[in-house]
mmCIF file of C-alpha atoms and ligand atoms in Angstrom:
data_model
loop_
_atom_site.group_PDB
_atom_site.id
_atom_site.type_symbol
_atom_site.label_atom_id
_atom_site.label_comp_id
_atom_site.label_asym_id
_atom_site.label_seq_id
_atom_site.Cartn_x
_atom_site.Cartn_y
_atom_site.Cartn_z
ATOM 1 C CA MET A 24 12.163 9.717 18.686
ATOM 2 C CA ASN A 25 9.549 8.114 19.114
ATOM 3 C CA LYS A 26 8.938 5.384 16.199
ATOM 4 C CA LYS A 27 5.951 5.691 14.168
ATOM 5 C CA GLN A 28 3.450 3.175 15.390
ATOM 6 C CA VAL A 29 2.280 1.500 12.141
ATOM 7 C CA ILE A 30 -0.284 -0.802 10.766
ATOM 8 C CA ILE A 31 0.245 -2.156 7.040
ATOM 9 C CA ASP A 32 -3.083 -3.827 5.213
ATOM 10 C CA THR A 33 -1.584 -5.172 2.186
ATOM 11 C CA ASP A 34 -1.954 -7.540 -0.627
ATOM 12 C CA PRO A 35 1.533 -8.573 -1.710
ATOM 13 C CA GLY A 36 1.942 -7.924 -4.771
ATOM 14 C CA ILE A 37 5.683 -6.849 -5.896
ATOM 15 C CA ASP A 38 5.266 -3.000 -5.063
ATOM 16 C CA ASP A 39 3.744 -4.190 -2.012
ATOM 17 C CA ALA A 40 6.762 -6.431 -1.094
ATOM 18 C CA VAL A 41 9.074 -3.719 -1.870
ATOM 19 C CA ALA A 42 7.106 -1.072 0.645
ATOM 20 C CA LEU A 43 7.234 -3.644 3.279
ATOM 21 C CA ALA A 44 10.989 -4.350 3.172
ATOM 22 C CA ILE A 45 11.234 -0.420 2.994
ATOM 23 C CA ALA A 46 8.999 0.113 6.256
ATOM 24 C CA LEU A 47 10.639 -2.809 7.986
ATOM 25 C CA PHE A 48 14.328 -1.643 7.844
ATOM 26 C CA SER A 49 13.290 1.650 8.718
ATOM 27 C CA SER A 50 14.719 2.650 12.050
ATOM 28 C CA GLU A 51 11.766 5.129 12.337
ATOM 29 C CA ILE A 52 8.623 3.042 11.641
ATOM 30 C CA ASP A 53 7.303 0.240 14.059
ATOM 31 C CA VAL A 54 5.181 -2.247 12.408
ATOM 32 C CA LYS A 55 2.989 -3.728 14.727
ATOM 33 C CA LEU A 56 0.837 -5.508 12.606
ATOM 34 C CA ILE A 57 0.679 -6.948 8.968
ATOM 35 C CA THR A 58 -2.537 -7.475 7.370
ATOM 36 C CA THR A 59 -3.835 -8.968 4.338
ATOM 37 C CA VAL A 60 -6.470 -8.455 1.610
ATOM 38 C CA ALA A 61 -7.299 -9.601 -1.581
ATOM 39 C CA GLY A 62 -6.482 -7.694 -4.080
ATOM 40 C CA ASN A 63 -3.707 -8.434 -6.995
ATOM 41 C CA VAL A 64 -4.554 -11.950 -6.106
ATOM 42 C CA GLY A 65 -6.300 -14.301 -3.838
ATOM 43 C CA LEU A 66 -6.505 -14.013 -0.121
ATOM 44 C CA ASN A 67 -4.203 -17.229 -0.050
ATOM 45 C CA HIS A 68 -1.638 -16.266 -2.306
ATOM 46 C CA VAL A 69 -1.348 -13.072 -0.601
ATOM 47 C CA THR A 70 -1.215 -14.069 2.911
ATOM 48 C CA GLN A 71 1.279 -16.631 1.917
ATOM 49 C CA ASN A 72 3.392 -14.074 0.206
ATOM 50 C CA ALA A 73 3.240 -11.754 3.391
ATOM 51 C CA LEU A 74 4.754 -14.632 5.267
ATOM 52 C CA LYS A 75 7.650 -15.795 2.639
ATOM 53 C CA LEU A 76 8.558 -12.328 2.752
ATOM 54 C CA LEU A 77 9.391 -11.789 6.274
ATOM 55 C CA LYS A 78 10.969 -15.164 6.524
ATOM 56 C CA PHE A 79 13.393 -13.649 3.772
ATOM 57 C CA LEU A 80 13.886 -10.443 5.834
ATOM 58 C CA ASN A 81 13.947 -12.204 9.037
ATOM 59 C CA LYS A 82 11.664 -10.286 10.681
ATOM 60 C CA ASP A 83 8.830 -11.232 13.290
ATOM 61 C CA ILE A 84 6.022 -9.612 12.776
ATOM 62 C CA PRO A 85 2.481 -10.874 12.888
ATOM 63 C CA VAL A 86 0.254 -11.374 10.010
ATOM 64 C CA ALA A 87 -3.408 -11.342 10.086
ATOM 65 C CA LYS A 88 -5.471 -12.703 7.237
ATOM 66 C CA GLY A 89 -8.310 -10.570 6.334
ATOM 67 C CA VAL A 90 -11.180 -9.871 4.110
ATOM 68 C CA GLY A 91 -11.215 -12.342 0.879
ATOM 69 C CA ALA A 92 -13.424 -10.565 -1.308
ATOM 70 C CA PRO A 93 -14.896 -6.875 -2.312
ATOM 71 C CA LEU A 94 -17.852 -5.853 0.046
ATOM 72 C CA ILE A 95 -20.661 -6.482 -2.561
ATOM 73 C CA ARG A 96 -18.963 -6.806 -6.134
ATOM 74 C CA GLU A 97 -16.981 -10.075 -7.939
ATOM 75 C CA ILE A 98 -13.333 -10.219 -7.241
ATOM 76 C CA MET A 99 -10.635 -8.909 -9.552
ATOM 77 C CA ASP A 100 -7.373 -10.069 -10.156
ATOM 78 C CA ALA A 101 -4.183 -8.522 -11.115
ATOM 79 C CA SER A 102 -1.936 -11.588 -11.968
ATOM 80 C CA SER A 103 -0.796 -10.144 -15.759
ATOM 81 C CA ILE A 104 0.989 -7.430 -13.459
ATOM 82 C CA HIS A 105 2.372 -9.953 -10.263
ATOM 83 C CA GLY A 106 2.283 -13.019 -11.719
ATOM 84 C CA GLU A 107 0.025 -16.217 -10.918
ATOM 85 C CA THR A 108 1.250 -15.721 -7.022
ATOM 86 C CA GLY A 109 1.640 -12.300 -6.713
ATOM 87 C CA MET A 110 4.876 -12.127 -6.293
ATOM 88 C CA GLU A 111 6.136 -14.485 -9.239
ATOM 89 C CA GLY A 112 10.294 -14.354 -10.075
ATOM 90 C CA PHE A 113 11.509 -15.421 -7.573
ATOM 91 C CA ILE A 114 12.025 -18.604 -5.124
ATOM 92 C CA PHE A 115 11.059 -18.103 -1.805
ATOM 93 C CA GLU A 116 11.549 -20.630 1.171
ATOM 94 C CA GLU A 117 8.045 -21.901 2.151
ATOM 95 C CA PRO A 118 7.135 -19.891 5.896
ATOM 96 C CA ASP A 119 5.852 -22.321 8.654
ATOM 97 C CA ASP A 120 2.763 -20.126 10.155
ATOM 98 C CA HIS A 121 4.268 -19.015 13.339
ATOM 99 C CA LEU A 122 3.543 -15.420 12.553
ATOM 100 C CA LEU A 123 0.184 -15.614 11.452
ATOM 101 C CA LEU A 124 -2.495 -15.206 13.868
ATOM 102 C CA LYS A 125 -5.571 -16.968 14.565
ATOM 103 C CA GLU A 126 -7.356 -13.716 14.592
ATOM 104 C CA HIS A 127 -9.022 -12.098 11.858
ATOM 105 C CA ALA A 128 -7.199 -9.233 10.312
ATOM 106 C CA VAL A 129 -10.247 -6.722 11.365
ATOM 107 C CA ASN A 130 -9.777 -7.885 15.237
ATOM 108 C CA ALA A 131 -6.306 -7.632 15.007
ATOM 109 C CA MET A 132 -6.290 -4.142 14.209
ATOM 110 C CA ARG A 133 -9.058 -3.482 16.595
ATOM 111 C CA GLU A 134 -6.721 -4.816 19.396
ATOM 112 C CA VAL A 135 -3.545 -2.754 18.048
ATOM 113 C CA ILE A 136 -4.753 0.064 17.926
ATOM 114 C CA MET A 137 -7.239 0.359 21.493
ATOM 115 C CA THR A 138 -4.370 -1.141 22.799
ATOM 116 C CA SER A 139 -1.381 1.282 21.281
ATOM 117 C CA LYS A 140 -0.222 3.653 23.732
ATOM 118 C CA GLU A 141 0.890 6.387 20.682
ATOM 119 C CA SER A 142 -1.922 6.619 17.860
ATOM 120 C CA VAL A 143 -1.665 4.206 15.254
ATOM 121 C CA THR A 144 -1.312 4.873 11.785
ATOM 122 C CA ILE A 145 -2.692 2.566 9.082
ATOM 123 C CA ILE A 146 -1.021 2.562 5.826
ATOM 124 C CA GLY A 147 -3.745 0.665 3.153
ATOM 125 C CA ILE A 148 -1.708 -0.434 0.011
ATOM 126 C CA GLY A 149 -4.444 -2.727 -1.110
ATOM 127 C CA PRO A 150 -8.052 -2.174 -1.567
ATOM 128 C CA LEU A 151 -9.722 -0.901 1.146
ATOM 129 C CA THR A 152 -12.108 -3.385 2.609
ATOM 130 C CA ASN A 153 -10.314 -4.535 5.521
ATOM 131 C CA ILE A 154 -10.110 -1.114 6.730
ATOM 132 C CA ALA A 155 -13.932 -0.362 6.184
ATOM 133 C CA MET A 156 -15.183 -3.578 7.899
ATOM 134 C CA LEU A 157 -12.972 -2.010 10.870
ATOM 135 C CA LEU A 158 -14.236 1.525 10.817
ATOM 136 C CA THR A 159 -18.006 0.129 10.520
ATOM 137 C CA MET A 160 -17.665 -3.372 13.103
ATOM 138 C CA TYR A 161 -15.573 -1.031 15.761
ATOM 139 C CA PRO A 162 -16.444 2.580 15.148
ATOM 140 C CA GLU A 163 -14.289 3.138 18.775
ATOM 141 C CA THR A 164 -11.020 3.008 16.655
ATOM 142 C CA LYS A 165 -11.756 5.809 14.687
ATOM 143 C CA THR A 166 -10.995 8.544 17.463
ATOM 144 C CA ALA A 167 -7.633 6.160 18.183
ATOM 145 C CA ILE A 168 -6.330 6.012 14.491
ATOM 146 C CA LYS A 169 -3.995 8.753 13.823
ATOM 147 C CA GLU A 170 -4.508 8.523 10.009
ATOM 148 C CA ILE A 171 -4.933 6.223 7.216
ATOM 149 C CA ILE A 172 -2.565 6.581 4.446
ATOM 150 C CA PHE A 173 -3.471 4.724 1.627
ATOM 151 C CA MET A 174 -1.922 4.234 -2.149
ATOM 152 C CA GLY A 175 -5.031 4.556 -4.252
ATOM 153 C CA GLY A 176 -7.048 6.473 -6.501
ATOM 154 C CA SER A 177 -6.366 9.064 -9.712
ATOM 155 C CA LEU A 178 -6.513 12.980 -9.867
ATOM 156 C CA THR A 179 -6.528 11.980 -13.354
ATOM 157 C CA ARG A 180 -6.962 8.598 -15.449
ATOM 158 C CA GLY A 181 -7.149 5.045 -14.275
ATOM 159 C CA ASN A 182 -4.991 1.929 -14.752
ATOM 160 C CA SER A 183 -8.088 -0.159 -14.175
ATOM 161 C CA GLY A 184 -10.652 1.387 -15.276
ATOM 162 C CA VAL A 185 -10.592 4.282 -17.821
ATOM 163 C CA MET A 186 -10.931 6.757 -14.825
ATOM 164 C CA SER A 187 -9.979 4.309 -12.082
ATOM 165 C CA GLU A 188 -7.114 3.346 -9.873
ATOM 166 C CA TYR A 189 -7.000 -0.495 -9.079
ATOM 167 C CA ASN A 190 -7.467 -0.656 -5.221
ATOM 168 C CA ILE A 191 -9.949 1.311 -5.497
ATOM 169 C CA ASP A 192 -11.681 -0.091 -8.541
ATOM 170 C CA PHE A 193 -11.300 -3.613 -6.589
ATOM 171 C CA ASP A 194 -13.517 -2.559 -3.891
ATOM 172 C CA PRO A 195 -15.222 1.151 -4.382
ATOM 173 C CA GLU A 196 -18.025 0.799 -1.499
ATOM 174 C CA ALA A 197 -15.004 -0.190 1.022
ATOM 175 C CA ALA A 198 -13.094 3.290 -0.542
ATOM 176 C CA LYS A 199 -16.629 5.182 0.224
ATOM 177 C CA ILE A 200 -17.041 4.062 3.769
ATOM 178 C CA VAL A 201 -13.150 5.171 4.078
ATOM 179 C CA PHE A 202 -13.341 8.189 2.618
ATOM 180 C CA ASN A 203 -16.774 9.327 4.825
ATOM 181 C CA SER A 204 -15.725 7.711 8.182
ATOM 182 C CA GLY A 205 -14.343 10.981 9.514
ATOM 183 C CA VAL A 206 -10.766 9.550 9.987
ATOM 184 C CA ARG A 207 -8.273 11.926 8.231
ATOM 185 C CA ILE A 208 -7.114 10.446 5.489
ATOM 186 C CA VAL A 209 -4.206 10.933 3.228
ATOM 187 C CA MET A 210 -4.555 9.957 -0.830
ATOM 188 C CA VAL A 211 -1.110 8.805 -2.399
ATOM 189 C CA GLY A 212 -2.902 8.302 -6.024
ATOM 190 C CA LEU A 213 -1.603 6.672 -9.315
ATOM 191 C CA ASP A 214 -0.309 9.697 -10.547
ATOM 192 C CA LEU A 215 1.795 9.989 -7.608
ATOM 193 C CA GLY A 216 3.208 6.373 -8.047
ATOM 194 C CA LEU A 217 3.563 6.661 -12.013
ATOM 195 C CA LYS A 218 6.434 9.469 -11.234
ATOM 196 C CA ALA A 219 7.912 6.956 -8.446
ATOM 197 C CA LEU A 220 10.087 5.115 -11.389
ATOM 198 C CA ILE A 221 12.650 2.818 -11.162
ATOM 199 C CA LEU A 222 15.041 3.008 -14.168
ATOM 200 C CA PRO A 223 17.059 0.375 -15.465
ATOM 201 C CA GLU A 224 20.398 1.696 -14.202
ATOM 202 C CA ASP A 225 18.425 1.603 -10.545
ATOM 203 C CA SER A 226 17.263 -1.967 -10.687
ATOM 204 C CA THR A 227 20.921 -2.669 -11.677
ATOM 205 C CA GLU A 228 21.951 -0.945 -9.121
ATOM 206 C CA ILE A 229 19.258 -2.372 -6.642
ATOM 207 C CA LYS A 230 20.517 -5.648 -7.312
ATOM 208 C CA GLU A 231 24.643 -5.731 -6.314
ATOM 209 C CA MET A 232 23.027 -3.563 -3.038
ATOM 210 C CA ASN A 233 22.408 -6.724 -0.815
ATOM 211 C CA LYS A 234 20.060 -9.927 -0.526
ATOM 212 C CA VAL A 235 16.667 -8.161 -0.658
ATOM 213 C CA GLY A 236 18.127 -6.085 -3.561
ATOM 214 C CA ASP A 237 19.195 -9.225 -5.452
ATOM 215 C CA MET A 238 15.553 -10.503 -4.594
ATOM 216 C CA PHE A 239 13.659 -7.351 -5.940
ATOM 217 C CA TYR A 240 15.796 -7.363 -8.963
ATOM 218 C CA HIS A 241 14.437 -10.917 -9.658
ATOM 219 C CA LEU A 242 10.638 -9.886 -9.034
ATOM 220 C CA PHE A 243 11.173 -6.812 -10.883
ATOM 221 C CA LYS A 244 12.081 -8.537 -14.172
ATOM 222 C CA ARG A 245 8.866 -10.465 -13.801
ATOM 223 C CA TYR A 246 6.784 -7.452 -12.726
ATOM 224 C CA ARG A 247 4.612 -5.673 -15.021
ATOM 225 C CA GLY A 248 4.158 -2.423 -13.496
ATOM 226 C CA GLY A 249 5.562 -0.615 -16.152
ATOM 227 C CA ASN A 250 8.689 -1.868 -17.430
ATOM 228 C CA MET A 251 12.352 -2.499 -16.843
ATOM 229 C CA GLN A 252 13.756 -0.217 -19.622
ATOM 230 C CA ASN A 253 11.217 2.850 -19.173
ATOM 231 C CA GLY A 254 10.628 2.366 -15.566
ATOM 232 C CA LEU A 255 8.815 0.344 -13.158
ATOM 233 C CA THR A 256 6.395 1.775 -11.084
ATOM 234 C CA MET A 257 7.077 1.450 -7.297
ATOM 235 C CA TYR A 258 3.076 2.684 -6.171
ATOM 236 C CA ASP A 259 3.233 1.565 -2.819
ATOM 237 C CA SER A 260 6.224 2.877 -1.664
ATOM 238 C CA THR A 261 4.812 6.124 -2.275
ATOM 239 C CA ALA A 262 2.332 5.445 1.049
ATOM 240 C CA ILE A 263 5.436 4.836 2.887
ATOM 241 C CA ALA A 264 7.248 7.959 1.553
ATOM 242 C CA TYR A 265 4.560 9.989 2.441
ATOM 243 C CA LEU A 266 5.045 8.835 6.270
ATOM 244 C CA LEU A 267 8.648 9.321 6.204
ATOM 245 C CA ARG A 268 9.223 12.191 3.518
ATOM 246 C CA PRO A 269 6.077 14.129 3.617
ATOM 247 C CA ASP A 270 8.365 17.283 2.495
ATOM 248 C CA ILE A 271 8.885 15.695 -1.037
ATOM 249 C CA PHE A 272 4.966 15.943 -1.569
ATOM 250 C CA ASP A 273 2.551 18.767 -2.508
ATOM 251 C CA VAL A 274 -0.390 18.554 -0.971
ATOM 252 C CA VAL A 275 -3.692 20.251 -1.060
ATOM 253 C CA ASP A 276 -6.488 19.739 1.736
ATOM 254 C CA THR A 277 -9.742 19.144 0.045
ATOM 255 C CA PHE A 278 -12.915 17.211 -0.173
ATOM 256 C CA MET A 279 -12.662 13.938 -1.986
ATOM 257 C CA ASP A 280 -15.222 10.958 -2.632
ATOM 258 C CA VAL A 281 -15.843 7.852 -4.914
ATOM 259 C CA GLU A 282 -18.187 7.024 -8.082
ATOM 260 C CA LEU A 283 -20.083 3.990 -7.350
ATOM 261 C CA THR A 284 -22.345 3.848 -10.221
ATOM 262 C CA GLY A 285 -21.350 5.845 -12.920
ATOM 263 C CA LYS A 286 -22.002 4.698 -16.549
ATOM 264 C CA TYR A 287 -18.355 4.113 -17.290
ATOM 265 C CA THR A 288 -16.476 6.132 -14.111
ATOM 266 C CA LYS A 289 -17.445 3.358 -11.214
ATOM 267 C CA GLY A 290 -14.476 3.707 -9.201
ATOM 268 C CA ALA A 291 -13.285 6.809 -9.764
ATOM 269 C CA THR A 292 -11.810 9.138 -7.019
ATOM 270 C CA ILE A 293 -13.358 12.664 -6.972
ATOM 271 C CA VAL A 294 -11.032 14.874 -5.464
ATOM 272 C CA ASP A 295 -12.299 18.352 -5.584
ATOM 273 C CA LEU A 296 -8.968 20.199 -6.319
ATOM 274 C CA GLU A 297 -10.441 23.573 -7.127
ATOM 275 C CA GLY A 298 -13.343 23.581 -4.303
ATOM 276 C CA PHE A 299 -16.496 23.239 -7.138
ATOM 277 C CA LEU A 300 -18.425 21.017 -4.499
ATOM 278 C CA ASN A 301 -18.225 23.650 -1.645
ATOM 279 C CA LYS A 302 -17.716 20.451 0.961
ATOM 280 C CA GLU A 303 -15.556 20.177 3.861
ATOM 281 C CA SER A 304 -12.098 18.760 3.379
ATOM 282 C CA ASN A 305 -12.022 15.332 4.506
ATOM 283 C CA ALA A 306 -8.545 14.267 3.136
ATOM 284 C CA THR A 307 -5.003 15.547 2.426
ATOM 285 C CA VAL A 308 -4.244 14.514 -1.320
ATOM 286 C CA CYS A 309 -0.872 14.248 -2.682
ATOM 287 C CA VAL A 310 -1.244 16.033 -6.423
ATOM 288 C CA ASP A 311 2.944 15.880 -6.855
ATOM 289 C CA ILE A 312 6.186 14.241 -5.293
ATOM 290 C CA ASN A 313 9.837 15.241 -5.828
ATOM 291 C CA GLN A 314 11.163 12.312 -8.095
ATOM 292 C CA ILE A 315 14.734 13.113 -7.907
ATOM 293 C CA GLU A 316 14.591 13.050 -3.734
ATOM 294 C CA PHE A 317 11.870 10.306 -3.911
ATOM 295 C CA LYS A 318 14.708 8.449 -5.737
ATOM 296 C CA LYS A 319 17.659 9.167 -3.596
ATOM 297 C CA TRP A 320 14.888 8.088 -0.376
ATOM 298 C CA PHE A 321 13.946 4.962 -2.469
ATOM 299 C CA LEU A 322 17.536 3.708 -3.009
ATOM 300 C CA THR A 323 18.971 4.685 0.386
ATOM 301 C CA SER A 324 15.987 2.748 1.762
ATOM 302 C CA ILE A 325 16.721 -0.414 0.141
ATOM 303 C CA LYS A 326 20.327 -0.104 1.021
ATOM 304 C CA LYS A 327 19.342 -0.229 4.604
ATOM 305 C CA CYS A 328 17.995 -3.905 4.042
ATOM 306 C CA ILE A 329 19.631 -7.054 4.982
HETATM 307 C C1 BDR B 24 -1.989 -0.645 -7.021
HETATM 308 O O1 BDR B 24 -2.930 -1.414 -8.047
HETATM 309 C C2 BDR B 24 -1.837 -3.075 -7.169
HETATM 310 O O2 BDR B 24 -1.544 -3.742 -8.294
HETATM 311 C C3 BDR B 24 -0.605 -2.501 -6.419
HETATM 312 O O3 BDR B 24 -0.157 -3.191 -5.502
HETATM 313 C C4 BDR B 24 -0.742 -1.317 -5.946
HETATM 314 O O4 BDR B 24 -1.169 -1.004 -4.854
HETATM 315 C C5 BDR B 24 -1.783 0.355 -7.998
HETATM 316 O O5 BDR B 24 -2.836 0.672 -8.581
HETATM 317 CA CA1 CA B 25 -0.935 -3.224 -3.383
#
């Protein structure tokens, strides 16, 4: 079986780190490139975090640094959730820069997409700024991309604004470009992440699994996406789960967009589940996840790490 050719665009981020490790140790995925984008914390921190993680995981995957701010808005920050550096709770060895490409992330993405024999899937687990830039600067990539699976948006309420999820709220203009690009998109939103919970007994099991599990346990103690007692939210891993196990999701093909200027709703995703807008579908939207199967998949995936 051919491996899935993937670029991961990310802002590590504790849940990003987990998603990256799962993807990197999966025998079904070939991660061609990791690109970083400002999101949870600033661009230098998230890029260093990606490099630190790769060193720890002993994986030689090229990393390209991307855009350091939303397209037009002020930068936001989620260090209250992930810690000052974005991956607080574990002391990683300092990485050298041999995996860091000189090229900008947007150019590096274009290169991978246009030279790959098989079409490439982009997994977006941060704000969509790099991906929007790619589709704008290099529209020829659109037909070469298999699909864009992104963690972001919400079917109900928000975690950044009343109705808006963080990755989309951070850069709604970028999200609008991606949603209306014509490339097939898959939304794995906040509602799914809130069901993909890691309970205290899971954290304890993960700690004992291997070196990676022990490192995650330390990050989990610092992570404020949910809490250790009632369950930690593994948002970004749900995008990897969709790539590998779409069978554990319920989906609806429909039209979706994002609010840019609502009085209270900037960054809210509008997902037309009932077909009110009579518009052609541009997205596959995940509306439910089998929590038991997700948990099994998640724990088995971490067991495959070193
Ligand atoms: C998303 O925002 C970030 O804090 C997480 O890494 C995830 O990508 C959840 O809203
Ligand atoms: Ca993220």
